[in-house]
Coordinates of C-alpha atoms in Angstrom, one line a residue:
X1 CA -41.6 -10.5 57.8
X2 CA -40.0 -7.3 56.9
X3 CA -38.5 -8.7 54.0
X4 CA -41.6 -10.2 52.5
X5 CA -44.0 -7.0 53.3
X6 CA -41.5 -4.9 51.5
X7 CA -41.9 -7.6 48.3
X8 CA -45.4 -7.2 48.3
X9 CA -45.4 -3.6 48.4
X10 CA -42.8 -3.3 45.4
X11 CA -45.8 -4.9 43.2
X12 CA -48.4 -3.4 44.5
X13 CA -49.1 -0.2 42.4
X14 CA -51.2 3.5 42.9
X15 CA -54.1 1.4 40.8
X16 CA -54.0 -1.3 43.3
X17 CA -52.9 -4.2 41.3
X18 CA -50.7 -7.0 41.5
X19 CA -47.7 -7.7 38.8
X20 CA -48.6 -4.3 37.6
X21 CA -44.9 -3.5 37.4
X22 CA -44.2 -6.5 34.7
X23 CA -46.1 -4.5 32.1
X24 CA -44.3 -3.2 29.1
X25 CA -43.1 0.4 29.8
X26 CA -44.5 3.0 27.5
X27 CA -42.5 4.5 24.9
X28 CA -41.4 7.8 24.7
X29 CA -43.2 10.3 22.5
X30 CA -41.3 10.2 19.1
X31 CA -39.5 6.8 19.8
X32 CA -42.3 5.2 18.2
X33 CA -42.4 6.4 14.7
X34 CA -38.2 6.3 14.4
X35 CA -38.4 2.2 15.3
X36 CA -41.5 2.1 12.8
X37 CA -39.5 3.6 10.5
X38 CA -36.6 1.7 10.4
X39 CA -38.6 -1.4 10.7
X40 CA -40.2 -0.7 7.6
X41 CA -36.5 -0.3 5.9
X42 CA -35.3 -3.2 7.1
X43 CA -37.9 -5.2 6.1
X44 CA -38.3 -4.2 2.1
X45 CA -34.9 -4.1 1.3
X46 CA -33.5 -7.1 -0.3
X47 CA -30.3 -9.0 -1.1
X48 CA -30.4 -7.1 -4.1
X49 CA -30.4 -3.8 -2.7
X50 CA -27.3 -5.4 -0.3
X51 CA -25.1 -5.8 -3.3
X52 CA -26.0 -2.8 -5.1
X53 CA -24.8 -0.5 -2.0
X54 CA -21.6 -3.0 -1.9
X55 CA -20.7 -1.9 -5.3
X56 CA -21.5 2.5 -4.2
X57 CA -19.4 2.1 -1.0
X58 CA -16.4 0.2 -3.4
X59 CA -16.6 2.8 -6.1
X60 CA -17.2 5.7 -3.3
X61 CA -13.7 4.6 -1.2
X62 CA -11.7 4.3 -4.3
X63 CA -12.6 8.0 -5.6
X64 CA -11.5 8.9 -2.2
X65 CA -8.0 7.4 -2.2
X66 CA -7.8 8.7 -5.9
X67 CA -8.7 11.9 -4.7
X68 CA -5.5 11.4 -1.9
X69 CA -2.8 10.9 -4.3
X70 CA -2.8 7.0 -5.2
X71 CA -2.3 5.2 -8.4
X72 CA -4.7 3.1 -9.9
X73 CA -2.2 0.0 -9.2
X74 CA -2.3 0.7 -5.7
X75 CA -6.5 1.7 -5.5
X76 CA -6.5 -1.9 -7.0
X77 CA -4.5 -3.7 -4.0
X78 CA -6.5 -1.4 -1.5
X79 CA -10.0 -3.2 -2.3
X80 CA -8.5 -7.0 -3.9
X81 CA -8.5 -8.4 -0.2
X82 CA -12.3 -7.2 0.6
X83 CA -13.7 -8.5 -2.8
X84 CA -11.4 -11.4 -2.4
X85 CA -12.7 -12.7 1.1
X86 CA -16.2 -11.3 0.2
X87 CA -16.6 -13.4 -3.1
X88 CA -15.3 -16.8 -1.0
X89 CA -18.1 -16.4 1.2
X90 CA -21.2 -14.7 -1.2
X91 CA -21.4 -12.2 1.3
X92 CA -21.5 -8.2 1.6
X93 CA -18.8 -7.1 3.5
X94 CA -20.8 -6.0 6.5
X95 CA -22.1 -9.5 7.3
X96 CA -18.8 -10.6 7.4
X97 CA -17.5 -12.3 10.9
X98 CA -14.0 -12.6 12.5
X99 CA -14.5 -16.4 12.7
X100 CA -15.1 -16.5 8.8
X101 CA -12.1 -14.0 8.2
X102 CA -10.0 -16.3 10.4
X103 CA -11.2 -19.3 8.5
X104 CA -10.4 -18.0 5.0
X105 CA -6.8 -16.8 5.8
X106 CA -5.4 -20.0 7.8
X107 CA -6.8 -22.2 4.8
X108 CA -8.1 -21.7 1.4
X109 CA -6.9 -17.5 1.4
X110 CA -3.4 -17.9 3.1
X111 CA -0.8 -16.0 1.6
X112 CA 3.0 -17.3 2.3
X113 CA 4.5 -14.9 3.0
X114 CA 3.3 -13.0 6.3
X115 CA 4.1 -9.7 5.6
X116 CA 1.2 -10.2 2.4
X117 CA -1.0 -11.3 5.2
X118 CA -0.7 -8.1 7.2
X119 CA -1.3 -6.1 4.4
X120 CA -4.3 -7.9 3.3
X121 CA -5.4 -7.6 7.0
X122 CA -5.2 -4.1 7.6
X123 CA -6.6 -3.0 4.0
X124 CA -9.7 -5.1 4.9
X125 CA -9.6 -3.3 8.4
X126 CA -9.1 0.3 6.5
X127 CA -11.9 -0.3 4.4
X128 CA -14.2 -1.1 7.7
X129 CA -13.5 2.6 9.1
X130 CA -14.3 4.1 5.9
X131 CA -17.6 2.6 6.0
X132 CA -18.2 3.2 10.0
X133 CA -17.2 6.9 9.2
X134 CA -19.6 7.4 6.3
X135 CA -22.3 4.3 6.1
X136 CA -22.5 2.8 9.4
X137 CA -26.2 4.7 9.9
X138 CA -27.5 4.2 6.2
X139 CA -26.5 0.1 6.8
X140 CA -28.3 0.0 9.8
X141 CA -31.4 1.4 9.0
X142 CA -31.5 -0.1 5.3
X143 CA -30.5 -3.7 6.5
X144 CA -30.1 -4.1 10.3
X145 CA -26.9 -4.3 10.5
X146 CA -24.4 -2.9 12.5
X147 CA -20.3 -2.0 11.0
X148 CA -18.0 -3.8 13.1
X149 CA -14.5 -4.9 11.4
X150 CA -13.7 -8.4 11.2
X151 CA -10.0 -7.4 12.2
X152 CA -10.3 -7.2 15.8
X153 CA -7.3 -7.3 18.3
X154 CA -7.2 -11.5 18.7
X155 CA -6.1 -11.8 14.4
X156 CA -4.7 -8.4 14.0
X157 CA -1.3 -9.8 12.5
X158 CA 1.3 -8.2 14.3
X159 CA 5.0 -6.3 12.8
X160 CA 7.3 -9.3 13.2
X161 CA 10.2 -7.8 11.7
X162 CA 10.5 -8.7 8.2
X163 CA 13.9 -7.2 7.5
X164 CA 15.6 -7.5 10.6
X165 CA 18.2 -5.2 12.2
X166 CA 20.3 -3.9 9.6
X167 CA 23.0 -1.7 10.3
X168 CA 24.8 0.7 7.5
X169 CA 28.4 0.4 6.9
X170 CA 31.1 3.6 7.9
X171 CA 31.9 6.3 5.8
X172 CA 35.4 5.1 6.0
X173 CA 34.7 1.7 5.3
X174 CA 32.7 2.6 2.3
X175 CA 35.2 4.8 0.7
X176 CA 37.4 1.7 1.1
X177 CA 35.4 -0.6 -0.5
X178 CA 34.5 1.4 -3.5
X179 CA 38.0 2.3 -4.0
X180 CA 39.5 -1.1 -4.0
X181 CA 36.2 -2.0 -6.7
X182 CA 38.2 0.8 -9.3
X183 CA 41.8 -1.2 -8.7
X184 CA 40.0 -4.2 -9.7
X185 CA 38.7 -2.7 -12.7
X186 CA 41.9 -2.8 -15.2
X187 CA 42.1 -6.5 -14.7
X188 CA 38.3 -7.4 -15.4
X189 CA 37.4 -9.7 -17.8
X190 CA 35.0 -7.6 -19.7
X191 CA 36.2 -3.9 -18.9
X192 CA 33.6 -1.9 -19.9
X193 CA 30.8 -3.6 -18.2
X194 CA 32.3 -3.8 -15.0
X195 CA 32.7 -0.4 -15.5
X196 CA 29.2 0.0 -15.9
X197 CA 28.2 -1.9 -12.8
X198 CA 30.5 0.2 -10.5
X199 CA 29.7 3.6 -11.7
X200 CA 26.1 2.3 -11.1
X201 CA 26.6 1.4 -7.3
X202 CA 28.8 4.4 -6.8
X203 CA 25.8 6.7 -8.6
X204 CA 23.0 5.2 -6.0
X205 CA 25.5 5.9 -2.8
X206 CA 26.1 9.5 -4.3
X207 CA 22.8 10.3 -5.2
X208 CA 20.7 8.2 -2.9
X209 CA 18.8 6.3 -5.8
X210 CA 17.2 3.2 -6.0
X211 CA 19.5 0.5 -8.7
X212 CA 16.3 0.0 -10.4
X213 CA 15.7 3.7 -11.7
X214 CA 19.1 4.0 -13.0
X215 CA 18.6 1.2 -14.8
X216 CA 15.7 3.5 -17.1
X217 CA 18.2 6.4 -17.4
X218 CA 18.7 7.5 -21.0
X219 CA 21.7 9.8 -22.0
X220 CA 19.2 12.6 -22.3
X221 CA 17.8 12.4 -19.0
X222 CA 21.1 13.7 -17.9
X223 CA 21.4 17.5 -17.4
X224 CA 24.7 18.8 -16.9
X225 CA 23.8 22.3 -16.5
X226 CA 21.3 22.7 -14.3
X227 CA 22.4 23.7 -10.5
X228 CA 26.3 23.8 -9.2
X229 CA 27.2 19.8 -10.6
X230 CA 24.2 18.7 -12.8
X231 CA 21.4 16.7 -12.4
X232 CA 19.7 13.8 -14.2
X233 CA 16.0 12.5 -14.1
X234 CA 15.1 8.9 -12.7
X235 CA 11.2 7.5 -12.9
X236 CA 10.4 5.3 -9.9
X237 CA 8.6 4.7 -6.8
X238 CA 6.7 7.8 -5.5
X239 CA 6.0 9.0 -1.9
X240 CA 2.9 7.3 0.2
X241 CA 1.9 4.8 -2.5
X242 CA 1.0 7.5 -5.1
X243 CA 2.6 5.5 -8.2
X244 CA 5.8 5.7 -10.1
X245 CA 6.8 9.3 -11.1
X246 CA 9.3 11.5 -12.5
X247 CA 11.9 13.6 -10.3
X248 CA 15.1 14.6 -10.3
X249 CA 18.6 13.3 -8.6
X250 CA 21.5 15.3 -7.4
X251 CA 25.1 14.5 -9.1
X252 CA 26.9 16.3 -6.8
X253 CA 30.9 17.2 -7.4
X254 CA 31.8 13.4 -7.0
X255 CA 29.1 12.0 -8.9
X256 CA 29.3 14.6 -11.8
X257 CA 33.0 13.5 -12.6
X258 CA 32.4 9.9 -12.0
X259 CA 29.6 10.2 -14.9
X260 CA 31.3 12.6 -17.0
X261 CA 34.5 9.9 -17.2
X262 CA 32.4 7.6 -17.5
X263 CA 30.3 9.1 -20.8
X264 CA 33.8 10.2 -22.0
X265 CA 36.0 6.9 -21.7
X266 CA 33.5 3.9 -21.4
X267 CA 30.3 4.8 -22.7
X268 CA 31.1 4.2 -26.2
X269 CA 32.7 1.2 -26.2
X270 CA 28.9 -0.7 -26.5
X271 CA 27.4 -1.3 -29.3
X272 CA 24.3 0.8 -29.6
X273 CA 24.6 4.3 -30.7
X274 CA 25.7 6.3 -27.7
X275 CA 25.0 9.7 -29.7
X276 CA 21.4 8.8 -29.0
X277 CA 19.4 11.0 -26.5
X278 CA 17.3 8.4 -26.2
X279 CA 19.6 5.4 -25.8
X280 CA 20.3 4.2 -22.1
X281 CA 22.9 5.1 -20.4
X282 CA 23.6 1.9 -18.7
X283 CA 23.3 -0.4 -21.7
X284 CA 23.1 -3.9 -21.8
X285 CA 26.6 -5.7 -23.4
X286 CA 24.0 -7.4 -26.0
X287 CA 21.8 -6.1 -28.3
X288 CA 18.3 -6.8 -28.6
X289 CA 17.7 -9.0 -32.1
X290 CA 15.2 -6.5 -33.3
X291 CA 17.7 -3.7 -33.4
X292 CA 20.5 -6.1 -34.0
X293 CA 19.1 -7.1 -37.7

């Protein structure tokens, strides 16, 4: 009895009436005219408007990046994935859904190779915290809808590691190697090319280049006189995705005579005119036709 008097006092109000608690509660003075508000916005915008702000918060992310140091090759690859996935489904990115991101990249959107997959993956998820930090209130007030990244923690692709455990050889068994290379020279078929190629390995394990910016080294480029053993510029792969640039390389006292025999003894046995500033200075063995006419 207890029970069911202390039920009927629990709807039994000042007023004296029954159910009196199931009536809506009152809002709060100024609550009112904020939902009215945004109401009001959600209700006259249109897909329209949708795209429109799609194309603001691209252009808006990609002058920030720019403004961090990247190239335009890599401001490209930061938003492909989002207008990629977006244009598959006809949708603004914000109305994307983990189950249609999912769907996309284990069928008609799967790269083959699953380190591409992780990059797609996290540029889409980068792109999300851009527009949480700077048009997750604008988005849902204009359009109702609230930023949450399709990425979450179930198809997050995970670091597998692509290049395995690799483990760099001795000093000792380095200096081995590259001096049993220069006994094989004398008795290589084409001299001065093999030449070429072991100065070239040697160079990138003096100076720490990459194989690939020697190979855009012109004879000017080389600078004997600046610092203690000379120097020479190499254009390649910049710092933190910010494009290919200029810098320079260190010769150092090992690598300064290895080049110097090298431009002495070898370097003019090509064909091309070695005198050339601008001529490489790891040529080809063939000419291109259009010089060779």
């Amino acid at each position: 009895m207890a029970d069911s008097g202390s039920r009927r006092f629990s709807l039994i109000t000042a007023e004296g009436g029954v159910g009196a608690m199931e009536r809506p509660r009152e809002p709060e003075p100024g609550q009112g005219d904020v939902l009215t508000l945004q109401r009001r916005a959600f209700e006259s915008s249109t897909e329209a408007d949708e795209r429109a702000l799609f194309q603001d918060t691209m252009a808006e992310y990609c002058w920030t990046r720019d403004v961090a140091g990247l190239s335009a090759k890599t401001l490209d690859a930061l938003v492909q994935p989002v207008v990629e996935v977006c244009s598959f489904y006809g949708v603004v990115p914000w109305r994307l859904t983990s189950r249609q991101v999912d769907k996309y990249f284990s069928g008609a959107g799967k790269p083959g190779r699953h380190a591409t997959m992780r990059s797609k993956m996290n540029r889409i998820d980068s792109y999300f915290a851009f527009l949480e930090q700077r048009y997750a209130g604008e988005i849902l007030r204009c359009f109702g809808a609230a930023i949450q990244s399709p990425v979450d923690s179930f198809n997050r692709p995970e670091h597998r590691g692509d290049f395995g455990l690799r483990i760099p050889s001795s000093v000792r068994a380095t200096k081995e190697f590259f001096a049993s290379w220069r006994d094989a020279l004398p008795s290589a078929r084409k001299y001065p090319v093999a030449v070429r190629n072991y100065v070239m390995s040697k160079l990138t394990y003096i100076s720490r280049v990459r194989a690939a910016e020697l190979c855009s080294v012109r004879m000017g480029d080389v600078h004997w006189e600046s610092g203690q053993w000379g120097r020479f510029l190499v254009f390649g792969k910049g710092a933190n995705g910010s494009g290919p640039r200029e810098r320079e390389a260190y010769l150092f006292a090992e690598g300064r005579a290895l080049l110097w025999w090298y431009v002495e003894e070898i370097r003019g046995e090509f064909r091309d005119d070695a005198a050339d500033p601008h001529a490489p200075l790891f040529p080809s063995e063939r000419i291109p036709k259009s010089i060779a006419r």
